[in-house]
Short mmCIF file of C-alpha atoms in Angstrom, two decimals:
data_model
loop_
_atom_site.label_atom_id
_atom_site.label_comp_id
_atom_site.label_asym_id
_atom_site.label_seq_id
_atom_site.Cartn_x
_atom_site.Cartn_y
_atom_site.Cartn_z
CA ALA A 318 32.79 -16.79 5.87
CA ARG A 319 31.81 -13.61 4.05
CA GLY A 320 29.58 -10.84 5.29
CA GLY A 321 29.34 -8.97 8.53
CA ALA A 322 31.63 -6.25 9.82
CA GLY A 323 35.19 -6.44 8.53
CA ALA A 324 34.45 -8.94 5.76
CA PHE A 325 36.11 -6.72 3.15
CA CYS A 326 39.47 -4.97 3.26
CA SER A 327 39.35 -1.18 3.01
CA CYS A 328 42.98 -0.59 1.97
CA VAL A 329 43.97 0.99 -1.34
CA SER A 330 47.04 -1.16 -2.02
CA GLU A 331 47.02 -2.92 -5.40
CA ASP A 332 49.12 -5.76 -3.92
CA CYS A 333 46.52 -6.68 -1.29
CA LYS A 334 45.14 -10.22 -1.76
CA ARG A 335 42.13 -9.80 0.55
CA PRO A 336 38.63 -9.25 -0.91
CA HIS A 337 37.51 -5.66 -1.43
CA GLU A 338 33.87 -4.62 -1.62
CA ASP A 339 34.28 -3.12 -5.11
CA ASP A 340 36.00 -6.18 -6.64
CA ASP A 341 34.29 -6.93 -9.97
CA ASP A 342 35.17 -10.62 -9.98
CA LEU A 343 34.30 -11.28 -6.31
CA GLU A 344 30.89 -12.75 -7.18
CA ASN A 345 32.47 -15.19 -9.64
CA ASP A 346 34.87 -16.49 -6.98
CA LEU A 347 32.15 -17.34 -4.47
CA ALA A 348 30.62 -20.82 -4.36
CA PRO A 349 26.83 -21.01 -4.00
CA THR A 350 25.72 -20.83 -0.38
CA LYS A 351 23.41 -23.56 0.86
CA PHE A 352 20.58 -22.34 3.08
CA PRO A 353 18.63 -24.57 5.50
CA VAL A 354 15.40 -23.97 3.55
CA PRO A 355 14.68 -23.61 -0.18
CA LEU A 356 14.60 -19.93 -1.18
CA ALA A 357 12.89 -18.38 -4.21
CA MET A 358 11.99 -14.98 -5.63
CA TRP A 359 9.54 -13.47 -8.06
CA ASP A 360 11.60 -10.64 -9.58
CA LEU A 361 9.46 -7.91 -11.09
CA ALA A 362 12.50 -5.99 -12.43
CA GLN A 363 11.44 -2.73 -10.81
CA CYS A 364 14.87 -1.79 -9.44
CA ASP A 365 18.47 -1.25 -10.56
CA PRO A 366 19.84 -4.76 -11.33
CA LYS A 367 23.34 -3.85 -10.13
CA ARG A 368 22.06 -2.76 -6.70
CA CYS A 369 19.30 -5.36 -6.27
CA SER A 370 20.05 -7.76 -3.41
CA GLY A 371 17.53 -10.30 -4.72
CA ARG A 372 19.22 -10.48 -8.12
CA LYS A 373 22.61 -10.74 -6.45
CA LEU A 374 21.40 -13.72 -4.39
CA ALA A 375 20.11 -15.31 -7.61
CA ARG A 376 23.45 -14.72 -9.39
CA LEU A 377 25.25 -16.34 -6.46
CA GLY A 378 22.98 -19.39 -6.68
CA CYS A 379 21.39 -18.79 -3.28
CA LEU A 380 17.80 -18.74 -4.52
CA ARG A 381 15.65 -19.84 -7.42
CA GLU A 382 13.98 -17.26 -9.64
CA LEU A 383 10.29 -17.81 -10.30
CA ARG A 384 8.22 -16.68 -13.27
CA ILE A 385 4.97 -14.82 -12.74
CA GLN A 386 2.17 -17.42 -12.48
CA GLN A 387 4.67 -20.06 -11.35
CA ARG A 388 3.34 -21.59 -8.14
CA PHE A 389 5.61 -21.86 -5.10
CA PRO A 390 4.86 -24.69 -2.64
CA GLY A 391 6.09 -22.88 0.50
CA VAL A 392 5.43 -19.55 2.20
CA ALA A 393 5.58 -16.27 0.24
CA LEU A 394 6.54 -12.98 1.87
CA THR A 395 4.73 -10.10 0.20
CA PRO A 396 4.10 -6.47 1.13
CA ASP A 397 0.34 -6.98 0.74
CA ALA A 398 0.14 -10.05 3.00
CA THR A 399 -2.91 -10.45 5.23
CA ASP A 400 -1.34 -12.99 7.62
CA CYS A 401 1.95 -12.94 9.53
CA VAL A 402 4.50 -15.74 9.54
CA SER A 403 4.01 -17.75 12.72
CA PRO A 404 5.61 -20.73 14.48
CA GLY A 405 2.87 -22.82 12.86
CA ASP A 406 4.51 -22.18 9.49
CA TYR A 407 7.80 -23.78 10.58
CA HIS A 408 7.22 -27.20 9.00
CA LEU A 409 5.94 -25.73 5.71
CA ILE A 410 8.91 -23.35 5.46
CA HIS A 411 11.39 -26.05 6.44
CA SER A 412 10.08 -28.56 3.89
CA ASP A 413 8.90 -26.35 1.00
CA GLY A 414 10.77 -23.08 1.51
CA LEU A 415 10.36 -19.35 1.57
CA ALA A 416 9.80 -17.00 -1.38
CA VAL A 417 9.75 -13.22 -1.72
CA VAL A 418 8.27 -10.79 -4.19
CA ASP A 419 11.08 -8.45 -5.21
CA CYS A 420 9.32 -5.22 -6.11
CA SER A 421 9.53 -1.49 -5.47
CA TRP A 422 7.45 0.02 -2.69
CA ASN A 423 6.80 2.94 -5.06
CA ARG A 424 5.25 0.62 -7.67
CA LEU A 425 3.07 -1.72 -5.61
CA ASP A 426 0.08 -0.86 -7.81
CA ASP A 427 1.94 -2.35 -10.80
CA VAL A 428 2.43 -5.76 -9.15
CA PRO A 429 0.17 -8.50 -10.61
CA TRP A 430 -0.85 -9.91 -7.19
CA PRO A 431 -3.51 -12.30 -8.55
CA ARG A 432 -0.83 -14.03 -10.67
CA ILE A 433 1.55 -14.74 -7.76
CA HIS A 434 0.66 -18.04 -6.06
CA SER A 435 2.00 -19.91 -3.04
CA ALA A 436 0.76 -22.43 -0.50
CA ALA A 437 0.76 -19.82 2.25
#
């Protein structure tokens, strides 16, 4: 399994066969990870694509990218939400999934909130 403390080797030896955090081809070697619920993201391209964790998850096949105005059937996590996720959302999340709006906190006024739709 990857991730967590000690997942990457910190040596400087060129003969080392273990994965290093700065390996360019590391992402290409990883198989898509299957999550217990469907995951999706509306990416508003407001951050550096090389440092964006949402884009990295999309490149790794862990989530589905959504277009603006594309409806998501599950629960959406947004910084302007009026309701909190609760145990009552379990069945909806488990069956239809969880989506996020990947945007910059500094540019929340630029987000087209009326065009982002989900069931909850």
